[in-house]
PDB file of C-alpha atoms in Angstrom:
ATOM      1  CA  MET A   1     198.053 283.524 263.718  1.00 84.00           C
ATOM      2  CA  LEU A   2     198.547 283.537 259.932  1.00 93.00           C
ATOM      3  CA  VAL A   3     196.084 281.010 258.558  1.00 95.00           C
ATOM      4  CA  THR A   4     197.958 280.906 255.234  1.00 96.00           C
ATOM      5  CA  LYS A   5     200.830 279.120 257.008  1.00 97.00           C
ATOM      6  CA  LEU A   6     198.456 276.174 257.400  1.00 97.00           C
ATOM      7  CA  HIS A   7     197.557 276.025 253.696  1.00 96.00           C
ATOM      8  CA  ILE A   8     199.112 273.330 251.530  1.00 95.00           C
ATOM      9  CA  PRO A   9     201.012 275.310 248.857  1.00 92.00           C
ATOM     10  CA  SER A  10     199.970 275.110 245.225  1.00 86.00           C
ATOM     11  CA  ALA A  11     202.384 272.986 243.214  1.00 74.00           C
ATOM     12  CA  GLY A  12     202.386 275.355 240.193  1.00 74.00           C
ATOM     13  CA  VAL A  13     201.512 275.071 236.513  1.00 69.00           C
ATOM     14  CA  ASN A  14     204.856 273.682 235.319  1.00 74.00           C
ATOM     15  CA  LEU A  15     204.848 270.823 237.780  1.00 85.00           C
ATOM     16  CA  VAL A  16     206.602 267.565 236.911  1.00 92.00           C
ATOM     17  CA  HIS A  17     205.010 264.674 238.786  1.00 91.00           C
ATOM     18  CA  ARG A  18     207.585 262.487 240.558  1.00 93.00           C
ATOM     19  CA  PRO A  19     206.071 258.980 241.025  1.00 91.00           C
ATOM     20  CA  GLY A  20     209.415 257.547 242.154  1.00 93.00           C
ATOM     21  CA  LEU A  21     209.554 260.058 245.004  1.00 96.00           C
ATOM     22  CA  PHE A  22     205.910 259.381 245.804  1.00 96.00           C
ATOM     23  CA  GLU A  23     206.837 255.744 246.430  1.00 96.00           C
ATOM     24  CA  LYS A  24     209.448 256.790 248.985  1.00 97.00           C
ATOM     25  CA  LEU A  25     207.008 259.178 250.635  1.00 97.00           C
ATOM     26  CA  ASP A  26     204.413 256.395 250.734  1.00 97.00           C
ATOM     27  CA  GLU A  27     206.987 254.239 252.510  1.00 96.00           C
ATOM     28  CA  GLY A  28     207.324 257.009 255.085  1.00 95.00           C
ATOM     29  CA  LEU A  29     203.698 256.470 256.084  1.00 95.00           C
ATOM     30  CA  LYS A  30     204.896 253.263 257.761  1.00 94.00           C
ATOM     31  CA  ARG A  31     207.570 255.122 259.740  1.00 95.00           C
ATOM     32  CA  LYS A  32     207.627 257.777 262.461  1.00 96.00           C
ATOM     33  CA  LEU A  33     209.567 260.350 260.443  1.00 98.00           C
ATOM     34  CA  THR A  34     210.175 261.295 256.841  1.00 98.00           C
ATOM     35  CA  LEU A  35     213.079 263.737 256.511  1.00 99.00           C
ATOM     36  CA  ILE A  36     213.478 265.719 253.295  1.00 99.00           C
ATOM     37  CA  SER A  37     216.832 267.434 253.631  1.00 98.00           C
ATOM     38  CA  ALA A  38     218.352 269.378 250.724  1.00 97.00           C
ATOM     39  CA  PRO A  39     219.573 272.909 249.925  1.00 95.00           C
ATOM     40  CA  ALA A  40     217.291 275.578 248.474  1.00 94.00           C
ATOM     41  CA  GLY A  41     215.882 274.996 245.017  1.00 92.00           C
ATOM     42  CA  PHE A  42     215.502 271.219 245.075  1.00 95.00           C
ATOM     43  CA  GLY A  43     211.694 271.241 245.156  1.00 94.00           C
ATOM     44  CA  LYS A  44     211.112 269.946 248.686  1.00 96.00           C
ATOM     45  CA  THR A  45     207.857 271.828 249.206  1.00 96.00           C
ATOM     46  CA  THR A  46     206.640 271.146 245.669  1.00 95.00           C
ATOM     47  CA  VAL A  47     207.043 267.382 245.797  1.00 96.00           C
ATOM     48  CA  LEU A  48     205.412 267.231 249.217  1.00 97.00           C
ATOM     49  CA  SER A  49     202.376 269.289 248.229  1.00 96.00           C
ATOM     50  CA  ASP A  50     201.990 267.339 244.973  1.00 95.00           C
ATOM     51  CA  TRP A  51     202.199 264.002 246.812  1.00 96.00           C
ATOM     52  CA  ILE A  52     199.545 265.091 249.311  1.00 96.00           C
ATOM     53  CA  ASN A  53     197.218 266.503 246.641  1.00 93.00           C
ATOM     54  CA  GLN A  54     197.600 263.617 244.194  1.00 92.00           C
ATOM     55  CA  ASN A  55     197.001 260.963 246.847  1.00 93.00           C
ATOM     56  CA  LYS A  56     194.358 262.879 248.848  1.00 94.00           C
ATOM     57  CA  ILE A  57     196.381 262.310 252.030  1.00 94.00           C
ATOM     58  CA  PRO A  58     194.914 263.880 255.195  1.00 96.00           C
ATOM     59  CA  ALA A  59     197.595 266.398 256.116  1.00 97.00           C
ATOM     60  CA  ALA A  60     198.196 269.088 258.729  1.00 98.00           C
ATOM     61  CA  TRP A  61     200.584 271.518 257.015  1.00 98.00           C
ATOM     62  CA  TYR A  62     202.708 274.069 258.870  1.00 98.00           C
ATOM     63  CA  SER A  63     204.927 276.477 256.911  1.00 98.00           C
ATOM     64  CA  ILE A  64     207.437 277.646 259.509  1.00 98.00           C
ATOM     65  CA  ASP A  65     209.051 281.075 259.563  1.00 96.00           C
ATOM     66  CA  ILE A  66     211.769 282.603 261.717  1.00 96.00           C
ATOM     67  CA  ARG A  67     209.203 284.061 264.161  1.00 94.00           C
ATOM     68  CA  ASP A  68     208.042 280.593 265.195  1.00 97.00           C
ATOM     69  CA  ASN A  69     210.892 279.864 267.605  1.00 98.00           C
ATOM     70  CA  ASP A  70     208.693 280.419 270.635  1.00 95.00           C
ATOM     71  CA  PRO A  71     207.379 277.036 271.903  1.00 95.00           C
ATOM     72  CA  VAL A  72     203.917 278.459 272.648  1.00 94.00           C
ATOM     73  CA  GLU A  73     203.655 279.850 269.109  1.00 95.00           C
ATOM     74  CA  PHE A  74     204.987 276.608 267.628  1.00 97.00           C
ATOM     75  CA  LEU A  75     202.529 274.397 269.518  1.00 96.00           C
ATOM     76  CA  SER A  76     199.635 276.737 268.733  1.00 95.00           C
ATOM     77  CA  TYR A  77     200.336 276.299 265.025  1.00 97.00           C
ATOM     78  CA  ILE A  78     200.667 272.523 265.415  1.00 97.00           C
ATOM     79  CA  ILE A  79     197.238 272.396 267.057  1.00 97.00           C
ATOM     80  CA  ALA A  80     195.692 274.718 264.457  1.00 96.00           C
ATOM     81  CA  GLY A  81     197.189 272.601 261.683  1.00 97.00           C
ATOM     82  CA  ILE A  82     195.727 269.383 263.061  1.00 97.00           C
ATOM     83  CA  GLN A  83     192.390 271.164 263.510  1.00 97.00           C
ATOM     84  CA  THR A  84     192.207 271.514 259.712  1.00 96.00           C
ATOM     85  CA  ILE A  85     191.589 267.760 259.591  1.00 95.00           C
ATOM     86  CA  GLU A  86     190.099 267.207 263.092  1.00 94.00           C
ATOM     87  CA  LYS A  87     188.022 270.265 264.000  1.00 92.00           C
ATOM     88  CA  ASP A  88     187.860 269.899 267.795  1.00 92.00           C
ATOM     89  CA  PHE A  89     191.443 268.735 268.310  1.00 95.00           C
ATOM     90  CA  GLY A  90     193.508 270.036 271.237  1.00 92.00           C
ATOM     91  CA  GLN A  91     190.964 272.368 272.839  1.00 92.00           C
ATOM     92  CA  SER A  92     192.246 271.888 276.396  1.00 90.00           C
ATOM     93  CA  SER A  93     195.863 272.309 275.283  1.00 91.00           C
ATOM     94  CA  LEU A  94     194.971 275.475 273.408  1.00 90.00           C
ATOM     95  CA  LYS A  95     193.367 276.966 276.511  1.00 89.00           C
ATOM     96  CA  LEU A  96     196.536 276.301 278.498  1.00 89.00           C
ATOM     97  CA  LEU A  97     198.671 277.880 275.779  1.00 90.00           C
ATOM     98  CA  LYS A  98     196.518 281.020 275.887  1.00 87.00           C
ATOM     99  CA  ALA A  99     196.675 281.310 279.683  1.00 85.00           C
ATOM    100  CA  PRO A 100     198.229 284.553 281.048  1.00 83.00           C
ATOM    101  CA  HIS A 101     201.024 282.645 282.805  1.00 84.00           C
ATOM    102  CA  ARG A 102     203.552 280.585 280.857  1.00 80.00           C
ATOM    103  CA  PRO A 103     202.279 276.993 280.644  1.00 80.00           C
ATOM    104  CA  ASN A 104     204.198 273.801 281.338  1.00 88.00           C
ATOM    105  CA  ILE A 105     205.207 272.838 277.805  1.00 90.00           C
ATOM    106  CA  GLU A 106     205.949 269.191 278.592  1.00 89.00           C
ATOM    107  CA  SER A 107     202.473 268.720 280.072  1.00 90.00           C
ATOM    108  CA  ILE A 108     200.870 270.245 276.989  1.00 92.00           C
ATOM    109  CA  VAL A 109     202.840 267.979 274.652  1.00 93.00           C
ATOM    110  CA  GLY A 110     201.659 265.015 276.722  1.00 93.00           C
ATOM    111  CA  LEU A 111     198.068 266.215 276.357  1.00 93.00           C
ATOM    112  CA  LEU A 112     198.519 266.552 272.599  1.00 93.00           C
ATOM    113  CA  ILE A 113     199.849 263.011 272.278  1.00 93.00           C
ATOM    114  CA  ASN A 114     196.812 261.723 274.185  1.00 92.00           C
ATOM    115  CA  ASP A 115     194.507 263.774 271.941  1.00 93.00           C
ATOM    116  CA  ILE A 116     196.171 262.332 268.831  1.00 93.00           C
ATOM    117  CA  LEU A 117     195.290 258.848 270.104  1.00 91.00           C
ATOM    118  CA  ASN A 118     191.623 259.831 269.812  1.00 90.00           C
ATOM    119  CA  ILE A 119     191.913 260.654 266.108  1.00 92.00           C
ATOM    120  CA  LYS A 120     190.525 257.671 264.213  1.00 89.00           C
ATOM    121  CA  LYS A 121     192.241 258.209 260.856  1.00 91.00           C
ATOM    122  CA  GLU A 122     195.930 258.299 260.021  1.00 94.00           C
ATOM    123  CA  PHE A 123     197.322 261.651 258.922  1.00 96.00           C
ATOM    124  CA  VAL A 124     200.541 263.453 258.085  1.00 97.00           C
ATOM    125  CA  LEU A 125     201.980 266.403 260.014  1.00 98.00           C
ATOM    126  CA  VAL A 126     204.222 268.429 257.693  1.00 98.00           C
ATOM    127  CA  LEU A 127     206.777 270.818 259.214  1.00 99.00           C
ATOM    128  CA  ASP A 128     208.039 272.750 256.196  1.00 98.00           C
ATOM    129  CA  ASP A 129     211.141 275.000 256.337  1.00 98.00           C
ATOM    130  CA  PHE A 130     212.158 273.426 259.644  1.00 99.00           C
ATOM    131  CA  HIS A 131     215.709 274.799 259.187  1.00 98.00           C
ATOM    132  CA  LEU A 132     214.304 278.137 260.431  1.00 98.00           C
ATOM    133  CA  ILE A 133     213.883 276.641 263.899  1.00 98.00           C
ATOM    134  CA  ASN A 134     216.797 277.275 266.265  1.00 98.00           C
ATOM    135  CA  SER A 135     215.075 276.774 269.629  1.00 98.00           C
ATOM    136  CA  LYS A 136     216.381 273.884 271.729  1.00 97.00           C
ATOM    137  CA  GLU A 137     213.011 273.739 273.469  1.00 97.00           C
ATOM    138  CA  ILE A 138     211.260 273.154 270.143  1.00 98.00           C
ATOM    139  CA  PHE A 139     213.797 270.507 269.145  1.00 98.00           C
ATOM    140  CA  ASP A 140     213.022 268.816 272.468  1.00 97.00           C
ATOM    141  CA  ILE A 141     209.277 269.023 271.737  1.00 96.00           C
ATOM    142  CA  VAL A 142     209.662 267.354 268.338  1.00 97.00           C
ATOM    143  CA  THR A 143     212.015 264.729 269.808  1.00 97.00           C
ATOM    144  CA  PHE A 144     209.408 263.937 272.479  1.00 95.00           C
ATOM    145  CA  LEU A 145     206.688 263.695 269.825  1.00 95.00           C
ATOM    146  CA  LEU A 146     208.808 261.325 267.755  1.00 95.00           C
ATOM    147  CA  LYS A 147     209.497 259.138 270.775  1.00 94.00           C
ATOM    148  CA  HIS A 148     205.900 258.847 271.935  1.00 92.00           C
ATOM    149  CA  VAL A 149     203.955 259.375 268.727  1.00 85.00           C
ATOM    150  CA  SER A 150     201.074 256.991 267.988  1.00 84.00           C
ATOM    151  CA  LYS A 151     200.523 255.157 264.708  1.00 86.00           C
ATOM    152  CA  GLN A 152     197.871 257.692 263.648  1.00 89.00           C
ATOM    153  CA  ILE A 153     200.415 260.411 262.893  1.00 94.00           C
ATOM    154  CA  HIS A 154     203.380 260.458 260.519  1.00 97.00           C
ATOM    155  CA  ILE A 155     205.714 263.435 260.810  1.00 98.00           C
ATOM    156  CA  VAL A 156     207.334 264.888 257.688  1.00 98.00           C
ATOM    157  CA  ILE A 157     210.107 267.452 258.075  1.00 99.00           C
ATOM    158  CA  ALA A 158     211.434 269.471 255.136  1.00 99.00           C
ATOM    159  CA  ALA A 159     214.609 271.459 255.779  1.00 98.00           C
ATOM    160  CA  ARG A 160     217.768 272.740 254.108  1.00 97.00           C
ATOM    161  CA  SER A 161     219.937 270.817 256.567  1.00 97.00           C
ATOM    162  CA  ASP A 162     219.523 267.999 259.073  1.00 98.00           C
ATOM    163  CA  PRO A 163     217.930 269.226 262.311  1.00 98.00           C
ATOM    164  CA  PRO A 164     219.335 268.223 265.732  1.00 98.00           C
ATOM    165  CA  LEU A 165     216.844 265.397 266.206  1.00 98.00           C
ATOM    166  CA  PRO A 166     217.514 261.693 266.976  1.00 97.00           C
ATOM    167  CA  ILE A 167     217.920 260.876 263.281  1.00 97.00           C
ATOM    168  CA  ALA A 168     220.564 258.167 263.780  1.00 97.00           C
ATOM    169  CA  ARG A 169     218.409 256.407 266.360  1.00 97.00           C
ATOM    170  CA  LEU A 170     215.318 256.502 264.151  1.00 97.00           C
ATOM    171  CA  ARG A 171     217.385 255.207 261.233  1.00 97.00           C
ATOM    172  CA  SER A 172     218.678 252.290 263.320  1.00 98.00           C
ATOM    173  CA  GLN A 173     215.105 251.493 264.412  1.00 96.00           C
ATOM    174  CA  ASN A 174     213.882 251.536 260.791  1.00 96.00           C
ATOM    175  CA  GLN A 175     211.583 254.428 261.688  1.00 96.00           C
ATOM    176  CA  LEU A 176     213.033 256.919 259.198  1.00 98.00           C
ATOM    177  CA  VAL A 177     212.662 257.549 255.471  1.00 98.00           C
ATOM    178  CA  GLU A 178     215.103 260.071 253.986  1.00 98.00           C
ATOM    179  CA  LEU A 179     215.030 262.084 250.773  1.00 98.00           C
ATOM    180  CA  ARG A 180     218.208 263.959 249.924  1.00 98.00           C
ATOM    181  CA  SER A 181     219.310 266.220 247.067  1.00 96.00           C
ATOM    182  CA  SER A 182     220.417 263.136 245.115  1.00 96.00           C
ATOM    183  CA  ASP A 183     216.820 261.858 245.284  1.00 97.00           C
ATOM    184  CA  LEU A 184     215.195 265.197 244.487  1.00 97.00           C
ATOM    185  CA  CYS A 185     217.329 266.309 241.539  1.00 96.00           C
ATOM    186  CA  PHE A 186     215.784 265.970 238.080  1.00 95.00           C
ATOM    187  CA  SER A 187     216.713 262.973 235.957  1.00 94.00           C
ATOM    188  CA  ALA A 188     217.154 263.296 232.185  1.00 95.00           C
ATOM    189  CA  ASN A 189     213.556 262.128 231.773  1.00 94.00           C
ATOM    190  CA  ASP A 190     212.318 264.778 234.245  1.00 94.00           C
ATOM    191  CA  ILE A 191     214.307 267.440 232.377  1.00 94.00           C
ATOM    192  CA  SER A 192     212.795 266.310 229.072  1.00 94.00           C
ATOM    193  CA  ILE A 193     209.259 266.580 230.467  1.00 94.00           C
ATOM    194  CA  PHE A 194     210.004 269.947 232.060  1.00 92.00           C
ATOM    195  CA  PHE A 195     211.551 271.605 228.991  1.00 91.00           C
ATOM    196  CA  ASN A 196     209.643 269.917 226.176  1.00 91.00           C
ATOM    197  CA  LYS A 197     206.172 269.251 227.600  1.00 88.00           C
ATOM    198  CA  LYS A 198     205.860 272.103 230.082  1.00 87.00           C
ATOM    199  CA  PHE A 199     207.848 274.834 228.306  1.00 88.00           C
ATOM    200  CA  LYS A 200     207.478 273.484 224.710  1.00 89.00           C
ATOM    201  CA  LEU A 201     211.156 274.151 223.939  1.00 88.00           C
ATOM    202  CA  GLY A 202     211.834 271.117 221.736  1.00 85.00           C
ATOM    203  CA  LEU A 203     215.220 270.184 223.197  1.00 90.00           C
ATOM    204  CA  SER A 204     217.138 267.309 221.658  1.00 91.00           C
ATOM    205  CA  ILE A 205     218.281 264.372 223.774  1.00 94.00           C
ATOM    206  CA  GLU A 206     221.824 265.755 223.474  1.00 92.00           C
ATOM    207  CA  ASP A 207     220.688 269.115 224.873  1.00 91.00           C
ATOM    208  CA  ILE A 208     218.870 267.387 227.726  1.00 94.00           C
ATOM    209  CA  LEU A 209     221.844 265.232 228.687  1.00 94.00           C
ATOM    210  CA  LEU A 210     224.145 268.261 228.568  1.00 92.00           C
ATOM    211  CA  LEU A 211     221.787 270.221 230.828  1.00 91.00           C
ATOM    212  CA  GLU A 212     221.638 267.305 233.231  1.00 92.00           C
ATOM    213  CA  THR A 213     225.436 267.257 233.400  1.00 91.00           C
ATOM    214  CA  LYS A 214     225.823 271.012 233.809  1.00 88.00           C
ATOM    215  CA  THR A 215     223.071 271.555 236.388  1.00 89.00           C
ATOM    216  CA  GLU A 216     223.348 268.175 238.160  1.00 91.00           C
ATOM    217  CA  GLY A 217     219.545 268.162 238.092  1.00 93.00           C
ATOM    218  CA  TRP A 218     219.237 271.221 240.351  1.00 92.00           C
ATOM    219  CA  ILE A 219     215.605 272.193 239.836  1.00 92.00           C
ATOM    220  CA  ALA A 220     215.863 275.934 240.546  1.00 90.00           C
ATOM    221  CA  GLY A 221     218.720 276.223 238.055  1.00 88.00           C
ATOM    222  CA  LEU A 222     216.716 274.345 235.436  1.00 90.00           C
ATOM    223  CA  GLN A 223     213.708 276.591 236.069  1.00 89.00           C
ATOM    224  CA  LEU A 224     215.814 279.719 235.556  1.00 87.00           C
ATOM    225  CA  THR A 225     217.362 278.185 232.453  1.00 88.00           C
ATOM    226  CA  ALA A 226     213.959 277.360 230.944  1.00 88.00           C
ATOM    227  CA  LEU A 227     212.744 280.911 231.563  1.00 86.00           C
ATOM    228  CA  SER A 228     215.876 282.401 230.012  1.00 83.00           C
ATOM    229  CA  MET A 229     215.425 280.231 226.893  1.00 85.00           C
ATOM    230  CA  GLN A 230     212.025 281.736 226.108  1.00 80.00           C
ATOM    231  CA  GLY A 231     212.133 283.440 222.693  1.00 78.00           C
ATOM    232  CA  ARG A 232     215.696 282.353 221.900  1.00 80.00           C
ATOM    233  CA  GLU A 233     216.538 280.930 218.492  1.00 78.00           C
ATOM    234  CA  ASP A 234     219.882 279.267 219.210  1.00 81.00           C
ATOM    235  CA  ILE A 235     218.886 277.177 222.216  1.00 84.00           C
ATOM    236  CA  SER A 236     221.595 274.573 221.637  1.00 83.00           C
ATOM    237  CA  GLY A 237     224.205 277.334 221.504  1.00 84.00           C
ATOM    238  CA  PHE A 238     222.893 278.746 224.764  1.00 83.00           C
ATOM    239  CA  ILE A 239     223.158 275.342 226.428  1.00 84.00           C
ATOM    240  CA  GLN A 240     226.700 274.877 225.108  1.00 83.00           C
ATOM    241  CA  ALA A 241     227.708 278.258 226.583  1.00 79.00           C
ATOM    242  CA  PHE A 242     225.851 277.647 229.841  1.00 74.00           C
ATOM    243  CA  THR A 243     228.250 277.236 232.774  1.00 66.00           C
ATOM    244  CA  GLY A 244     225.861 276.127 235.525  1.00 60.00           C
ATOM    245  CA  ASP A 245     226.639 279.290 237.489  1.00 58.00           C
ATOM    246  CA  ASN A 246     223.427 280.759 238.908  1.00 48.00           C
ATOM    247  CA  ARG A 247     224.735 284.303 238.416  1.00 48.00           C
ATOM    248  CA  TYR A 248     225.247 283.507 234.732  1.00 47.00           C
ATOM    249  CA  ILE A 249     221.623 282.410 234.429  1.00 49.00           C
ATOM    250  CA  MET A 250     220.396 285.568 236.146  1.00 48.00           C
ATOM    251  CA  ASP A 251     222.088 287.698 233.448  1.00 46.00           C
ATOM    252  CA  TYR A 252     219.569 286.343 230.956  1.00 36.00           C
ATOM    253  CA  LEU A 253     216.411 287.058 232.965  1.00 37.00           C
TER     254      LEU A 253
END
């Protein structure tokens, strides 16, 4: 087990706080699921880690990778993640998962749900990079958790696309909060803070609005642009010539 996969990532030195997104994430604490679904480079992990750190939210964090498509591995990490906030959580389930014969997964999930009921405080379970999961059995596990989850736990899933979970049903039951690329993209004000306060580039409002138009607020593109502007004299000329093509940005790095 890689313990670092259970660490809440650092948000970074050039972080732009997003109070508007925090409000939506706070709303998710009243629901079963918060889904953050957007392509790469929209700051899903960053906004989540910043929200947790700023608000001191008890959180079990699990950074998923492609090797986690085995249900036993997946559940072991879930238990280990929750143990970071509740030390003795899931001991009996963990023993079953470590047994030499393959355990009954449904029984273990049932045990976990019962164990969660014994946790006195509310907490968040973050499943980051969930798009790397392709196991139907794991999708079934998460679906079962969402159906039977107690009020103590709020599940947050961050992924590059919508997972095959009962999203429509949760939406109809008012048990879902969603953040999409349109929510995550930088506004003109965010761009101003990022370029002028974090990178000290002194962009005019015209430059900022033009960048917003050309990048559509895509955070990774703006990050690359800010880095490529370092040491340049004709920043406005660079922005005018900028096409919004990521390959174009990379030529300047």
